[in-house]
Coordinates of C-alpha atoms in Angstrom, one line a residue:
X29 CA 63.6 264.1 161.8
X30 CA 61.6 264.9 164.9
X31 CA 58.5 262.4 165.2
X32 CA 55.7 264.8 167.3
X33 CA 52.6 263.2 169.0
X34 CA 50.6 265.8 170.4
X35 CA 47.5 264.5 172.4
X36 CA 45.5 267.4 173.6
X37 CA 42.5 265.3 174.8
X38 CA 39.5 264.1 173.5
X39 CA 38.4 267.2 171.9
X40 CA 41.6 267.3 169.4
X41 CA 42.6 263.5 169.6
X42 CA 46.3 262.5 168.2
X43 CA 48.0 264.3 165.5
X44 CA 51.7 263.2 164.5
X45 CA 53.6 265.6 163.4
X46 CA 57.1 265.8 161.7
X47 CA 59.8 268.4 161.9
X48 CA 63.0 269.1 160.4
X49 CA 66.2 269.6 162.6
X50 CA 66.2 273.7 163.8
X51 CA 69.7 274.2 162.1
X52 CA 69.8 277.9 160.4
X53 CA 69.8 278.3 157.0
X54 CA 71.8 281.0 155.3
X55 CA 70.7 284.8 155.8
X56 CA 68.4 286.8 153.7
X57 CA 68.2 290.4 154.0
X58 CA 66.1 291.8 156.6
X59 CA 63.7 294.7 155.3
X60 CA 60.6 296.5 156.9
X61 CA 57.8 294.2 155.8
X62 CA 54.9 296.3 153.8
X63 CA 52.3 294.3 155.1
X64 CA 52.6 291.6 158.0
X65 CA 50.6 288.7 157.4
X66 CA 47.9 288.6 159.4
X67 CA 48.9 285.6 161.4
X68 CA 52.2 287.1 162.5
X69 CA 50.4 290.7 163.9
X70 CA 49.8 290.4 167.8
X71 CA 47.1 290.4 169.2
X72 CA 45.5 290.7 172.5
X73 CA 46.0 287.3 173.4
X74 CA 49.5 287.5 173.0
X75 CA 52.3 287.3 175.2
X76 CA 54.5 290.4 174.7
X77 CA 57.7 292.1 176.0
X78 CA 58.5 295.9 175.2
X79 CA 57.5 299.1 173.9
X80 CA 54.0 298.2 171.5
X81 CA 55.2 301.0 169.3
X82 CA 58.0 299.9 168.6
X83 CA 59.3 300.2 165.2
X84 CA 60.5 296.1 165.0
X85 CA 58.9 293.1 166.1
X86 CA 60.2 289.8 166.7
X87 CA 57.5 286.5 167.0
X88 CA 59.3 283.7 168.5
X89 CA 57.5 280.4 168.2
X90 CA 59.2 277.9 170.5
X91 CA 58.6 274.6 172.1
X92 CA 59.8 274.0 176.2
X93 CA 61.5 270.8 175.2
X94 CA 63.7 272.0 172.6
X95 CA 67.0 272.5 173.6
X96 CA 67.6 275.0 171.2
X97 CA 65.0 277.1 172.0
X98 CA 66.3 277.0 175.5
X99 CA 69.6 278.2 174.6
X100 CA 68.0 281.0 172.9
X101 CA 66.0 281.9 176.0
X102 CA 68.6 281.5 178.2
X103 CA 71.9 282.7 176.2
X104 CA 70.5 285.3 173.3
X105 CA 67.4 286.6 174.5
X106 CA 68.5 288.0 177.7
X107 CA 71.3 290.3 175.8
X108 CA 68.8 291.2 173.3
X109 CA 66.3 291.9 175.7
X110 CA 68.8 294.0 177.1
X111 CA 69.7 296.1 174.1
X112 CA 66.5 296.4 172.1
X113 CA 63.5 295.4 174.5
X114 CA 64.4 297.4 177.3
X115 CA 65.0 300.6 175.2
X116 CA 61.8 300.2 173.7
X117 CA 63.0 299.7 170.3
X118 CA 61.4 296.1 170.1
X119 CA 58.6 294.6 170.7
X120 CA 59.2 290.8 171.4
X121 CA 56.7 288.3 171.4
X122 CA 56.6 284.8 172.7
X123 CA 54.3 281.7 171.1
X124 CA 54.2 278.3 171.7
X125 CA 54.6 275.8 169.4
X126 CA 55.1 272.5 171.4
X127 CA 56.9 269.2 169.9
X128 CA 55.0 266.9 172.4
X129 CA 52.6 266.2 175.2
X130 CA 55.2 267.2 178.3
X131 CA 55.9 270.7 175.7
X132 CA 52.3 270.7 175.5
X133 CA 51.9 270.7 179.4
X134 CA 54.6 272.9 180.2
X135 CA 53.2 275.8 178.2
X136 CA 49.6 275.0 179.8
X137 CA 51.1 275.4 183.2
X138 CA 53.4 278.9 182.1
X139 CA 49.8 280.0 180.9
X140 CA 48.0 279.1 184.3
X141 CA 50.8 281.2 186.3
X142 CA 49.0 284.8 185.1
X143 CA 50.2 287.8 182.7
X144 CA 52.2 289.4 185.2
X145 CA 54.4 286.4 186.4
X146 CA 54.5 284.4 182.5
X147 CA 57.7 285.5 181.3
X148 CA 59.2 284.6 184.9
X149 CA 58.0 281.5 184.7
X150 CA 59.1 280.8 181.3
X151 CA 62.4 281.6 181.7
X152 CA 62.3 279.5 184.5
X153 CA 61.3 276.4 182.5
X154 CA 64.3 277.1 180.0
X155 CA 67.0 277.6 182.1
X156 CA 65.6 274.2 184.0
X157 CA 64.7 272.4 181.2
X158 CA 68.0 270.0 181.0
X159 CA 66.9 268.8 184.7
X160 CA 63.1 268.4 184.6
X161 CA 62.6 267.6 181.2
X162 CA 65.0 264.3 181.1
X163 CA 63.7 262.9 184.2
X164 CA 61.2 259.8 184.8
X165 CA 58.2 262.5 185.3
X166 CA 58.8 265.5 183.6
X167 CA 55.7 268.0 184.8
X168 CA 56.4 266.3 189.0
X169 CA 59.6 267.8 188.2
X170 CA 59.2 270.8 186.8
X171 CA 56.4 270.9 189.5
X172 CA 59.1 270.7 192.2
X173 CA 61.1 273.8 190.3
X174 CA 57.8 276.1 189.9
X175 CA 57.0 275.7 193.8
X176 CA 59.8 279.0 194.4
X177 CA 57.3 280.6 192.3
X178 CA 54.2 280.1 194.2
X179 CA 52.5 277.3 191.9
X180 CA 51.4 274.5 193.6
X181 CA 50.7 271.0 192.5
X182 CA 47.3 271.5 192.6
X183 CA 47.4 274.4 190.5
X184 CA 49.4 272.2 188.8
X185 CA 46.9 269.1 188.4
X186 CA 44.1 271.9 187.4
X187 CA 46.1 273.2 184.6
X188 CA 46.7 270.2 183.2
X189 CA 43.1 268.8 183.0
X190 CA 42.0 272.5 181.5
X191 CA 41.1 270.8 177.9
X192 CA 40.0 274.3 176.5
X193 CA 43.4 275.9 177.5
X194 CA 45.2 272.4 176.1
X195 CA 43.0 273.6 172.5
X196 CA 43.8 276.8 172.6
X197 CA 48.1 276.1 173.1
X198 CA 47.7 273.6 169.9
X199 CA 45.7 276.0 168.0
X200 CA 48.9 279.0 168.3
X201 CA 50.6 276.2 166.8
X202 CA 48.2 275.4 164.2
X203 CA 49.1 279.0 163.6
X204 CA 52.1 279.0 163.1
X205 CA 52.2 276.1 161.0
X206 CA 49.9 278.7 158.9
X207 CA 52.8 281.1 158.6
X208 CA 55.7 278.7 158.0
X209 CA 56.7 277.2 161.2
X210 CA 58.6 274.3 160.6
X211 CA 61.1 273.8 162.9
X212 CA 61.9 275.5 166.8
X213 CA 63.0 277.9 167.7
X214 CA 61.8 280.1 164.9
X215 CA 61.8 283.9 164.5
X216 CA 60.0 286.5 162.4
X217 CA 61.1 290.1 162.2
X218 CA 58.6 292.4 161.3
X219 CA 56.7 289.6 159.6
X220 CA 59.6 288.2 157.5
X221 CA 61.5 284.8 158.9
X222 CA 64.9 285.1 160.1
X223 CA 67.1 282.1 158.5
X224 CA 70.1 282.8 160.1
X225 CA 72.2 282.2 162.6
X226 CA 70.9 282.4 166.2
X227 CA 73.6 284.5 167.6
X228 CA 73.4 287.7 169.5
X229 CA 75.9 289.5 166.6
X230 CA 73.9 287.8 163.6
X231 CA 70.8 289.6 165.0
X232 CA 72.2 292.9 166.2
X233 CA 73.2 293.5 161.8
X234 CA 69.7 292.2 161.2
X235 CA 68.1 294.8 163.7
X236 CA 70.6 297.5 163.1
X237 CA 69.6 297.6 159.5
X238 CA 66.0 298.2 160.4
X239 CA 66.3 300.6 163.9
X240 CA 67.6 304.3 163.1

């Protein structure tokens, strides 16, 4: 069991939170969901990859200090990005659902780099997570890593102390909480969650079954 403290200031105080481990559970089928519940639908606030027409959506909720979720960023998601995203047959969207207060952080700073450079920066943070994210100060770190993409430390220092942005990060989690989120990374497709496997060929039957 994951033991969570999420302080997001003195407008949300501390909440402690507990997760189960993020192994998969076995498959259920994968069918065009009639209606989406309305936490799962996009919106304009969201951060999104692909055609919006699309006839699949995926909602990832993921936290930037879970090593799984960075293997799924940095070994699935790029191949399936590739396949379905590109070719405009899904519509992928990315929300955060942070574990702790350096998760919490991270995702503050990705959200301070803009709409046009976020995913950049994102994947950035994954594929460097197993450096910044062990060491003795996490965000200097990960500060030190973000400088190739033009954020300084005083960008930085001002995303950080930007409480409404901090409220608004633990509020998507709240969120997803709302629609089921228990552990990370977890994915919906087309509103329904995906309990199985995290592989590339586990989700090309999944999405083959629902793309003609």
């Amino acid at each position: 069991m994951h033991k969570i403290l999420i302080l997001a200031g003195a407008v949300l105080g501390a909440a402690t939170f507990s997760l189960p481990s993020a192994a998969p559970l076995q498959a259920a089928p994968i069918q065009l969901a009639q209606t989406v519940p309305a936490e799962l639908q996009p919106s304009a606030d969201d951060h999104v990859m692909g055609n919006p027409d699309a006839a699949v959506t995926i909602v990832e909720y993921a936290s930037m200090t879970c090593p799984h979720c960075a293997d799924f960023h940095t070994q699935i998601l790029p191949e399936l990005k590739k396949k379905y995203v590109d070719t405009g047959k899904v519509r992928f969207v990315y929300r955060d659902f942070p574990l702790d207060q350096i998760a919490l952080q991270a995702a503050q700073i990705s959200e301070c780099s803009g709409k046009d450079r976020y995913f950049g920066v994102v994947d950035v943070i994954f594929r460097t997570q197993a450096q910044w994210a062990a060491s003795k100060d996490p965000i200097a770190e990960l500060g030190k890593t973000l400088r190739i993409a033009g954020i300084t430390e005083a960008d930085i220092k001002t995303c950080i102390a930007d409480q409404k942005l901090a409220t608004t990060i633990v509020t998507e989690r709240q969120v997803g909480e709302k629609a089921g989120v228990n552990a990370t990374p977890t994915l919906f497709i087309n509103g329904q969650r995906w309990n199985g496997a995290r592989t590339v060929e586990a989700l090309d039957e999944a999405l083959g079954k629902l793309i003609k």
